[in-house]
PDB file of C-alpha atoms in Angstrom:
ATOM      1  CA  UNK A   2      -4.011   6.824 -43.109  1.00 70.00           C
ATOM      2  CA  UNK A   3      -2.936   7.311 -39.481  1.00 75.00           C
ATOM      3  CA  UNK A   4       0.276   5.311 -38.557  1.00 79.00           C
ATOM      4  CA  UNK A   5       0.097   3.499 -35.361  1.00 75.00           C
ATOM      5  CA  UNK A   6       3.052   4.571 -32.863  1.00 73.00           C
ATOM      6  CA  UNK A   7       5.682   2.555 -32.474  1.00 81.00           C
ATOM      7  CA  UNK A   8       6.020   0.195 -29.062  1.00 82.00           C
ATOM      8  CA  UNK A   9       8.129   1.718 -26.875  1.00 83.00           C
ATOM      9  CA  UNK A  10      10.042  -0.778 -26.025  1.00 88.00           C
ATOM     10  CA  UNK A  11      13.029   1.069 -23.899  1.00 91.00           C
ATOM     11  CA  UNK A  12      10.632   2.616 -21.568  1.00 88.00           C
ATOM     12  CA  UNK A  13       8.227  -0.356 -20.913  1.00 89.00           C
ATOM     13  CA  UNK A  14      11.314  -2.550 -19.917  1.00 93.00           C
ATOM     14  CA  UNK A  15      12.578   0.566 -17.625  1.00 93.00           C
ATOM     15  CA  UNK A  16       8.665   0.514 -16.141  1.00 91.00           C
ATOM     16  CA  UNK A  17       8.958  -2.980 -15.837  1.00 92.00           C
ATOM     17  CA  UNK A  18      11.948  -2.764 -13.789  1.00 96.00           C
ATOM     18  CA  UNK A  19      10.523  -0.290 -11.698  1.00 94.00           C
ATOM     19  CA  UNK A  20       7.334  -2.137 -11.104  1.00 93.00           C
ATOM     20  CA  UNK A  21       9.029  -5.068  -9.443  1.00 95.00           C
ATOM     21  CA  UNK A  22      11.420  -3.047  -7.737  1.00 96.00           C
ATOM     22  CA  UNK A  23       8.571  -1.145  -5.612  1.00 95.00           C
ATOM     23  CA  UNK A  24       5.685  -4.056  -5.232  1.00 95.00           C
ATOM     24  CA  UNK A  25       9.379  -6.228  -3.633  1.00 96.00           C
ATOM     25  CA  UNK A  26      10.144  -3.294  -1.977  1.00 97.00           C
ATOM     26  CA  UNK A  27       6.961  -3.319  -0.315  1.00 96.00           C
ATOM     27  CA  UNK A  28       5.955  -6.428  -0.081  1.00 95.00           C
ATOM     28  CA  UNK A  29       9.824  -6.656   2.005  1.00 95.00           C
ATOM     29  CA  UNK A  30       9.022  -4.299   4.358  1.00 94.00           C
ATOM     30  CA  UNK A  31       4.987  -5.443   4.742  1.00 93.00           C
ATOM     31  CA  UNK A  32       6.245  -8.789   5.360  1.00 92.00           C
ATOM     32  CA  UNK A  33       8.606  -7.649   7.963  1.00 91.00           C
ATOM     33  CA  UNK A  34       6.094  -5.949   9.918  1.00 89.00           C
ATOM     34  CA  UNK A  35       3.618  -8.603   9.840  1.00 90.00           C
ATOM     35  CA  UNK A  36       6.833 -10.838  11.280  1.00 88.00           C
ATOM     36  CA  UNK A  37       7.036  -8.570  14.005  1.00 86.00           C
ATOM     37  CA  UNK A  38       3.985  -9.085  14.711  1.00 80.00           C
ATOM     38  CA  UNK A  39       0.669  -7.051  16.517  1.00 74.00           C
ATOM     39  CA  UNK A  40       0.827  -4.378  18.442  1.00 69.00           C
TER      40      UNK A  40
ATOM     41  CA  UNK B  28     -30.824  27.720 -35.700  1.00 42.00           C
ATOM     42  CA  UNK B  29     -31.432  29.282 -39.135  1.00 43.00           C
ATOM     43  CA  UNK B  30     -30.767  26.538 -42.282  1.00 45.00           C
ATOM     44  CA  UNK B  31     -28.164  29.056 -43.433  1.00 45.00           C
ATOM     45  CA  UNK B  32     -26.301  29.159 -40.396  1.00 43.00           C
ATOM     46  CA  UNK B  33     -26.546  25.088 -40.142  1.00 45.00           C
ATOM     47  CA  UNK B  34     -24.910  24.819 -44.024  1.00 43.00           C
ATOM     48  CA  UNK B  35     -22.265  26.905 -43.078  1.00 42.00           C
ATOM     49  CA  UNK B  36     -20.898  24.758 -40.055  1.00 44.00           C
ATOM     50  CA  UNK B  37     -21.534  21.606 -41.465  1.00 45.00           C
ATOM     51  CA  UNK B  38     -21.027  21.681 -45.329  1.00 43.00           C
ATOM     52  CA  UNK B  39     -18.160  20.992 -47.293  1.00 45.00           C
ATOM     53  CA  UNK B  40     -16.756  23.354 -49.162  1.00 43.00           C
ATOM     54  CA  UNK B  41     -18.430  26.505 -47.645  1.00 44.00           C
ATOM     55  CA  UNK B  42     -15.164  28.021 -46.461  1.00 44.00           C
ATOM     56  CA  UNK B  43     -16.320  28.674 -42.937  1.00 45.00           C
ATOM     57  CA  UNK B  44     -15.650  29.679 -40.013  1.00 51.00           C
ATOM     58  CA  UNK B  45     -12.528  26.824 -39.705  1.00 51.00           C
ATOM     59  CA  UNK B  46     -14.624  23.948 -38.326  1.00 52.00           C
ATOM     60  CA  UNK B  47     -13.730  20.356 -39.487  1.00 57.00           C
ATOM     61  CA  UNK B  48     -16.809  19.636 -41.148  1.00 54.00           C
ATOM     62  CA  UNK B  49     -16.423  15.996 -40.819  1.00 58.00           C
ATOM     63  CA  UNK B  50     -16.195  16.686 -37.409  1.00 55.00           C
ATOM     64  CA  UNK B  51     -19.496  16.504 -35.297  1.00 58.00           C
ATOM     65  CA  UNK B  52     -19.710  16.902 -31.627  1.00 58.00           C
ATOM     66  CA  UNK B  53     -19.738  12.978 -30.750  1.00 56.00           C
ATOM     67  CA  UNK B  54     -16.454  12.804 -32.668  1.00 56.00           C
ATOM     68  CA  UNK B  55     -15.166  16.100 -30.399  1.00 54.00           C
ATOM     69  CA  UNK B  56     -16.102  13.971 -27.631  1.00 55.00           C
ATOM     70  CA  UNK B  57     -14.060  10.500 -28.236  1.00 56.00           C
ATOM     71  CA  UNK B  58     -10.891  12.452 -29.997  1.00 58.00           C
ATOM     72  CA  UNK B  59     -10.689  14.397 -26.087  1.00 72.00           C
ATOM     73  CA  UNK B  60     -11.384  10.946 -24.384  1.00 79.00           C
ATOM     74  CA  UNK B  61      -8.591   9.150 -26.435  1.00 85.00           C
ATOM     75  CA  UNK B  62      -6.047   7.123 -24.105  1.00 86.00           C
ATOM     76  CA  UNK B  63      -2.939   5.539 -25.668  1.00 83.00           C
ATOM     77  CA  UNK B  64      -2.938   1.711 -25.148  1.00 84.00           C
ATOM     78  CA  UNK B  65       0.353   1.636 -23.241  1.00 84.00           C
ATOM     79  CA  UNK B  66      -0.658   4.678 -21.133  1.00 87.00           C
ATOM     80  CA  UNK B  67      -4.081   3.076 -20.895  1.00 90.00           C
ATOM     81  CA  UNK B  68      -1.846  -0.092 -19.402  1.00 89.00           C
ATOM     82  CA  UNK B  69       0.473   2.039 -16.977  1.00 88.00           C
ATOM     83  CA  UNK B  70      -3.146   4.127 -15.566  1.00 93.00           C
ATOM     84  CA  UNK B  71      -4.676   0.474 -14.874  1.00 94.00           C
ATOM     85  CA  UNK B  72      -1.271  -0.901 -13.354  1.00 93.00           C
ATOM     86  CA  UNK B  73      -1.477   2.037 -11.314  1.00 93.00           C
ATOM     87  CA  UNK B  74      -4.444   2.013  -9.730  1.00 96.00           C
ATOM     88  CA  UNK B  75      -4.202  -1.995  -9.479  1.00 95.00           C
ATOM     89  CA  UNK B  76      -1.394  -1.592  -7.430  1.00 95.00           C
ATOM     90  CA  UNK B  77      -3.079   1.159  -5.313  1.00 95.00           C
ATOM     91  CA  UNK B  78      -5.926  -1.377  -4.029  1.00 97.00           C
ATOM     92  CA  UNK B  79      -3.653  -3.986  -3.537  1.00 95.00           C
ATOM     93  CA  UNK B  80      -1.717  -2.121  -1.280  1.00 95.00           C
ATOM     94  CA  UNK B  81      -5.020  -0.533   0.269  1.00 96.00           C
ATOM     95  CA  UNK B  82      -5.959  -4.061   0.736  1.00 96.00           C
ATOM     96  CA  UNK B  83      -3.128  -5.207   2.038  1.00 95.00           C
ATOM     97  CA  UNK B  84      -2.954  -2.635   4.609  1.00 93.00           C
ATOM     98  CA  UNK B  85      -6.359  -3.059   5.886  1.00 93.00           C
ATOM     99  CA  UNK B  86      -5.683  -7.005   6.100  1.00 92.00           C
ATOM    100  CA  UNK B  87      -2.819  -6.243   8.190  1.00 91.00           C
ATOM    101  CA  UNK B  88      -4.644  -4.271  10.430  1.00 89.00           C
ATOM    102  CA  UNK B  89      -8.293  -5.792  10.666  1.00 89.00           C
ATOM    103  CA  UNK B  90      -6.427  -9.784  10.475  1.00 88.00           C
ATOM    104  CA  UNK B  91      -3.056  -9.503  12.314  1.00 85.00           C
ATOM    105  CA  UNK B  92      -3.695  -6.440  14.327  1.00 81.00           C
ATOM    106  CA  UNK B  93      -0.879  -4.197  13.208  1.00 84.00           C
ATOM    107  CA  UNK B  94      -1.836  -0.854  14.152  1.00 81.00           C
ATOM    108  CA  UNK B  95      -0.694   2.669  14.382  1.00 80.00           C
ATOM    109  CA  UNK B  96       0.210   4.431  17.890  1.00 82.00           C
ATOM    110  CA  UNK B  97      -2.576   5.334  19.842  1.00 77.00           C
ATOM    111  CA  UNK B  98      -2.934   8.486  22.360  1.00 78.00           C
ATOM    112  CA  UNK B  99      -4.494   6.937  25.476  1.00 83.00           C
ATOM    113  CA  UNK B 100      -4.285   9.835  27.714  1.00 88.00           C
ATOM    114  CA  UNK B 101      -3.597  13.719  27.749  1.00 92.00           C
ATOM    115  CA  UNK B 102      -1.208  14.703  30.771  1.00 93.00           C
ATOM    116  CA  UNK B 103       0.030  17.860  32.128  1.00 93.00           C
ATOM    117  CA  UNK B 104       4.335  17.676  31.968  1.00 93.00           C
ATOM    118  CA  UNK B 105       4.660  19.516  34.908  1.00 93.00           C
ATOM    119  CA  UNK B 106       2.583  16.788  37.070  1.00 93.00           C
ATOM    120  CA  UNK B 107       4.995  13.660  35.160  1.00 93.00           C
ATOM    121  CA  UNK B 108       6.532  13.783  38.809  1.00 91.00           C
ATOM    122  CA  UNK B 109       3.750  14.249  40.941  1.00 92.00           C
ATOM    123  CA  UNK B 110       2.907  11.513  43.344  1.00 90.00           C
ATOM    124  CA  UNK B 111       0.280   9.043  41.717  1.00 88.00           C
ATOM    125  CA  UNK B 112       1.675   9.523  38.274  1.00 92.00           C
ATOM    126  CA  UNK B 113       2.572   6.787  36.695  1.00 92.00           C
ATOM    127  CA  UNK B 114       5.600   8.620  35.261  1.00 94.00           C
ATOM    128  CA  UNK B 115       6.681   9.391  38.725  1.00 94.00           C
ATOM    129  CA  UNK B 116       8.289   6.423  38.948  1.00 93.00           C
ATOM    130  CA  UNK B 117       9.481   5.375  35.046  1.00 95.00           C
ATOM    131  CA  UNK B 118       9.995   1.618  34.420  1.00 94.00           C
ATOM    132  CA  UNK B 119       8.688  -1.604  33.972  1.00 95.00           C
ATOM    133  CA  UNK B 120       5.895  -2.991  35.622  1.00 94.00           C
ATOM    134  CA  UNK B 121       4.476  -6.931  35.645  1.00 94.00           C
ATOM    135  CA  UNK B 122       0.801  -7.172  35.336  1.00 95.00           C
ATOM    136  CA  UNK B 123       0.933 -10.916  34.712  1.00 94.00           C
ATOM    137  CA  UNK B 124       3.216 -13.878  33.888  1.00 92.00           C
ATOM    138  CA  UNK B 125       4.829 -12.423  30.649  1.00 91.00           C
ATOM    139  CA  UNK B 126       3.055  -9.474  30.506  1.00 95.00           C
ATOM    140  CA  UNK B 127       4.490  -5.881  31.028  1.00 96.00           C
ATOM    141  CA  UNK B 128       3.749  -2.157  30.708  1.00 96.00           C
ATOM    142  CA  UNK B 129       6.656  -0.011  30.441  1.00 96.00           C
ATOM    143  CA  UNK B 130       5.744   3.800  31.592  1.00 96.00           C
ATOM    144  CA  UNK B 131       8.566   6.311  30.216  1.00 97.00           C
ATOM    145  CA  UNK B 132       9.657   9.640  30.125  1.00 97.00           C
ATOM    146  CA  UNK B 133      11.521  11.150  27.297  1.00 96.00           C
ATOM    147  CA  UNK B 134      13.401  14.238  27.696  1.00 95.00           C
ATOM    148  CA  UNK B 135      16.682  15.801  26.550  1.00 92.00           C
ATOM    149  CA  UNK B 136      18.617  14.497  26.430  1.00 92.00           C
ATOM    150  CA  UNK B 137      18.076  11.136  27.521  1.00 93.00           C
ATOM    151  CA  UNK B 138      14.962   8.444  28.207  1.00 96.00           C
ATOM    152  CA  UNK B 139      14.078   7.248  32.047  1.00 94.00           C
ATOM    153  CA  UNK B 140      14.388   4.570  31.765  1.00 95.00           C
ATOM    154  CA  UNK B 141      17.697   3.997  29.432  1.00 94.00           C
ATOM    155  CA  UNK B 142      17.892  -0.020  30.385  1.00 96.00           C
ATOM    156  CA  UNK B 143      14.873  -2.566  30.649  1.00 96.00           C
ATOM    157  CA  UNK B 144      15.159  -6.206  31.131  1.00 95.00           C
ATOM    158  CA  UNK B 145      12.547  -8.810  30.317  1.00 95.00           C
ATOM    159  CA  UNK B 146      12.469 -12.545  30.204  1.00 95.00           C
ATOM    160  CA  UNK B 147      11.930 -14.091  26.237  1.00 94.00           C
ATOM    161  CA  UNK B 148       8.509 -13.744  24.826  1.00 93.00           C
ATOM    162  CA  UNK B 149       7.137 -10.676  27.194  1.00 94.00           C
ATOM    163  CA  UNK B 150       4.545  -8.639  25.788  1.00 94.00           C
ATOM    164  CA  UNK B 151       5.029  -5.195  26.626  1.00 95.00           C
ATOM    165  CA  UNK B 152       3.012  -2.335  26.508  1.00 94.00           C
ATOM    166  CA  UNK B 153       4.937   1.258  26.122  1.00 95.00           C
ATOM    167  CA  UNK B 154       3.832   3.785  27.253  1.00 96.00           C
ATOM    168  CA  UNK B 155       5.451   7.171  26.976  1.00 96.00           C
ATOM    169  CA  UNK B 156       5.799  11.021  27.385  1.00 96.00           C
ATOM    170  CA  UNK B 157       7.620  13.929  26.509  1.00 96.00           C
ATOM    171  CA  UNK B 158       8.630  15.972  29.586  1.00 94.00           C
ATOM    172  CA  UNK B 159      10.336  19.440  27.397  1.00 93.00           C
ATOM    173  CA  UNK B 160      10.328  18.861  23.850  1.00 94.00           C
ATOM    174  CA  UNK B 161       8.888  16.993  20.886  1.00 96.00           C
ATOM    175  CA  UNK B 162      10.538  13.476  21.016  1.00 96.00           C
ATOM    176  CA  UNK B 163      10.411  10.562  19.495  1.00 96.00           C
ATOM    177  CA  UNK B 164      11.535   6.615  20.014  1.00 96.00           C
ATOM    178  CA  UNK B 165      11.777   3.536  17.950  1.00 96.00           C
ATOM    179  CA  UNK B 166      12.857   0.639  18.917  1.00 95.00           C
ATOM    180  CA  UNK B 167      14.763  -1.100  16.293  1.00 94.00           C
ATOM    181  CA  UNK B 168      13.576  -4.624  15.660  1.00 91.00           C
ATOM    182  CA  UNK B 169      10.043  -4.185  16.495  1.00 92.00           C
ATOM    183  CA  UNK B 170       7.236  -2.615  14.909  1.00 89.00           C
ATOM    184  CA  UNK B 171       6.959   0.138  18.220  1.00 92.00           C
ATOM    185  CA  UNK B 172       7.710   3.803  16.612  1.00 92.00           C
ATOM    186  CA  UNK B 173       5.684   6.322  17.819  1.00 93.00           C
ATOM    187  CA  UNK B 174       6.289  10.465  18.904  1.00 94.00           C
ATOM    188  CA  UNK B 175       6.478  11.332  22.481  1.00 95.00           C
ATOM    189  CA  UNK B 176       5.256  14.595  22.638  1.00 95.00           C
ATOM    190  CA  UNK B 177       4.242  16.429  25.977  1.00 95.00           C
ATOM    191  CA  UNK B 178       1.027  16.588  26.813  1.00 94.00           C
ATOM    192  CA  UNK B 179      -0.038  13.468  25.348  1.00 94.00           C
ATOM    193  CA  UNK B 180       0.655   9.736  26.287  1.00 95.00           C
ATOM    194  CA  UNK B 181       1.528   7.056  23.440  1.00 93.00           C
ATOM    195  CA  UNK B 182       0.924   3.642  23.401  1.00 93.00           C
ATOM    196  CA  UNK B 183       2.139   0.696  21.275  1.00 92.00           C
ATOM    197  CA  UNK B 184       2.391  -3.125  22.381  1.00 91.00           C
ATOM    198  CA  UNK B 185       5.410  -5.679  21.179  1.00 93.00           C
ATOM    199  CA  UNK B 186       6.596  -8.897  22.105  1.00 93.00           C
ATOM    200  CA  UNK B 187      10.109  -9.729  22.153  1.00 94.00           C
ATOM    201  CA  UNK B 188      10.308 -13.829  21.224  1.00 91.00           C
ATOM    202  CA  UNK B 189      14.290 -13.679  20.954  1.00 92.00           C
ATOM    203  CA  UNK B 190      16.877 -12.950  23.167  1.00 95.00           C
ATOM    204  CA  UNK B 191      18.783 -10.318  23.048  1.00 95.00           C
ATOM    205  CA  UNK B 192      19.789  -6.732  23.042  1.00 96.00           C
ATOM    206  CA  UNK B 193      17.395  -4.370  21.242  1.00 96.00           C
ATOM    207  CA  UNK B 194      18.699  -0.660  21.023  1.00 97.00           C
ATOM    208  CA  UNK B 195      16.020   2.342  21.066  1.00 97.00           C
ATOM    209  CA  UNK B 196      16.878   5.810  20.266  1.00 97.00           C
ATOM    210  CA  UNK B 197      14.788   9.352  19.751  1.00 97.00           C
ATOM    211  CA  UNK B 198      14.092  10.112  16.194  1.00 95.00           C
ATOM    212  CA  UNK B 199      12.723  13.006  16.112  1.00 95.00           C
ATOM    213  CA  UNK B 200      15.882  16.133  16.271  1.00 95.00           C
ATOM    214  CA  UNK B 201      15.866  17.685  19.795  1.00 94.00           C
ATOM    215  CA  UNK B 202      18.523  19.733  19.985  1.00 91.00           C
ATOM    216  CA  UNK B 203      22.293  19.366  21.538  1.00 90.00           C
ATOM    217  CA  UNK B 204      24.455  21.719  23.703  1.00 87.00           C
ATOM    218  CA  UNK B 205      27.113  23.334  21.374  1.00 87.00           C
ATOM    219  CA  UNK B 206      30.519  21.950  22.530  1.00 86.00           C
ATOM    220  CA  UNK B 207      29.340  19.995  24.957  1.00 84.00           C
ATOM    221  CA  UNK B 208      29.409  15.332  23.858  1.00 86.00           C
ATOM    222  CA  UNK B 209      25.278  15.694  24.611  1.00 88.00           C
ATOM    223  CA  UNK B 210      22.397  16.445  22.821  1.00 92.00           C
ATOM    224  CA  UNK B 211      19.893  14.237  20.783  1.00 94.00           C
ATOM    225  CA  UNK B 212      22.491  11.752  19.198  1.00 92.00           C
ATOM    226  CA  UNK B 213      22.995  10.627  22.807  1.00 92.00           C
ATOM    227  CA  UNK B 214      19.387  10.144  23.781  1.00 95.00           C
ATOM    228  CA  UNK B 215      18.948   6.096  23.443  1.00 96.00           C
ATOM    229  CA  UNK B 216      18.872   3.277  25.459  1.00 96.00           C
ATOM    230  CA  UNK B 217      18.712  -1.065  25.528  1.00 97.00           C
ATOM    231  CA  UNK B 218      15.833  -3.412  26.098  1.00 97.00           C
ATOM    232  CA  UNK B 219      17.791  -6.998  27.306  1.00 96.00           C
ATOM    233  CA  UNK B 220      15.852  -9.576  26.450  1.00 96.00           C
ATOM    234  CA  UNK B 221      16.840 -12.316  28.362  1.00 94.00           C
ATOM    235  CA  UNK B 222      16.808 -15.983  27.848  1.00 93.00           C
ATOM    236  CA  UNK B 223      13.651 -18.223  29.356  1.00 82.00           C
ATOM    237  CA  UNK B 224      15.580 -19.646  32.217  1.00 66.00           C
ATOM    238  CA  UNK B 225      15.802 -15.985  33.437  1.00 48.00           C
ATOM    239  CA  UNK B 226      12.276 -15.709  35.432  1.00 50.00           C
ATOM    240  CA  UNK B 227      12.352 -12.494  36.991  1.00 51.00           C
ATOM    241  CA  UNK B 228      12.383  -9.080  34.984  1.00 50.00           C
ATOM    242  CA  UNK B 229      13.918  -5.954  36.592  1.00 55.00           C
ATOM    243  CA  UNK B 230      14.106  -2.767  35.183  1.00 52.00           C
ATOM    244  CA  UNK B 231      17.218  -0.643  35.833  1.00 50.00           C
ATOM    245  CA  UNK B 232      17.009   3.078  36.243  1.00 46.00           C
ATOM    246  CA  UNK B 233      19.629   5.354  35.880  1.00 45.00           C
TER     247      UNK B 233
END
C-alpha cells in the first residue's frame, strides 16, 4: 500500500510568509500609485 | 495485432518484454498527469494571483487612468533650438487656470529647465527630450517616470495637490567627466509647489 507523503509543514509556513509578503508588497506600491493619481 | 503478440504484452506471467502488465495505456496516461495536492495548491495560488494582479492593473488603467508614458511626437535634436520649437524656449507654459505644460530638454549633464514653480493643485503636462544621449527623469512623489531619449518626445500628466518641494533627477546612467564634480549624479532639478495664495506660476531658467 502506497503511503501518503507527509505535510510539509516547514515549507508551506515559509510559502505562506512569502505570499503575504509580495500580494502587501504590491498592493503598497499599487495603492501608492493610484494615490498619486492619473496621468 | 497477432493474438500472440497481444498475450505477450498484456499477460501475467509471460516474462515479456518488461511492461507492467497491470498497466494499460489509460493508467500511463493519469500516472504522467499526477499533481501533488500541495503543488496542485501552490500552481492554483499562482495563477490566482496572476489575474488578480492582471486585473488590478487593467482597473487602474481603464478606471483611474494610470497610464504608461506616451511618445507624442518624433523630433530631430538638432532642430530642439530652432525657432518655432517648442524646446527652443524650455519651461512652463499656462494653458488655463491650473493647468500647465512643461516642455524640457534633457542633456548632460543637466535638465533646462532645473527649477519650476507652480501654484497647489496644477496639472501639468511634461513634456520632454533628449538633446545628446539616452536620459531619463522621475520625479519623486509622483507617478511621472518616463525616458527622454532623442528623437522622440515623452509625455506624462501629474498634479501636484501639496505644497512643496519635489526633487527630479535622470535615471538612466549618462556618463560623467573623469575628475571633473559633473556628470549624471548632478543632472536633477526642483518643482516648488507653492501654496494657493501664490496665484502666479513662473518658471525659472538657468
Amino acid at each position: 500500500m502506497r503511503k501518503e507523503p507527509d505535510t510539509p509543514q516547514g515549507t508551506i509556513v515559509l510559502i505562506s510568509i512569502f505570499l503575504i509578503l509580495i500580494l502587501v508588497l504590491w498592493f503598497n506600491a499599487y495603492f501608492i500609485v493610484l494615490s498619486r493619481g492619473a496621468n | 495485432m497477432s493474438d500472440q503478440t497481444h498475450e505477450t504484452e498484456h499477460s501475467p506471467g509471460t516474462g515479456g518484454q518488461g511492461v507492467d502488465p497491470q498497466l494499460t495505456d489509460s493508467h500511463v496516461e493519469e500516472a504522467s498527469l499526477h499533481v501533488e495536492k500541495w503543488e496542485g495548491i501552490w500552481i492554483r495560488v499562482s495563477v490566482g494571483m496572476t489575474v488578480v494582479f492582471i486585473a488590478a492593473i487593467t482597473l487602474a488603467a481603464l478606471s483611474f487612468g494610470i497610464s504608461v508614458p506616451g511618445a507624442t511626437a518624433r523630433i530631430n535634436p538638432a532642430t530642439l533650438n530652432d525657432p518655432g520649437s517648442p524646446f527652443a524656449t524650455p519651461g512652463l507654459r499656462e494653458l488655463a487656470p491650473g493647468k500647465y505644460e512643461a516642455y524640457m530638454v534633457a542633456q548632460t549633464w543637466n535638465f533646462l529647465p532645473d527649477k519650476l514653480e507652480v501654484p497647489v493643485g496644477a496639472e501639468v503636462t511634461f513634456y520632454i527630450t533628449a538633446r545628446d544621449v539616452v536620459h531619463g527623469i522621475k520625479i519623486a512623489g509622483t507617478n511621472v517616470n518616463m525616458m527622454a531619449l532623442p528623437g522622440q518626445v515623452s509625455t506624462l500628466r501629474a498634479t501636484f495637490d501639496t505644497p512643496g518641494t519635489y526633487n527630479y533627477v535622470c535615471h538612466e546612467y549618462c556618463g560623467y567627466v573623469a575628475g571633473a564634480p559633473i556628470g549624471h549624479h548632478t543632472m536633477y532639478g526642483q518643482i516648488t509647489v507653492l501654496p494657493a495664495a501664490s496665484e502666479t506660476a513662473q518658471t525659472i531658467t538657468e
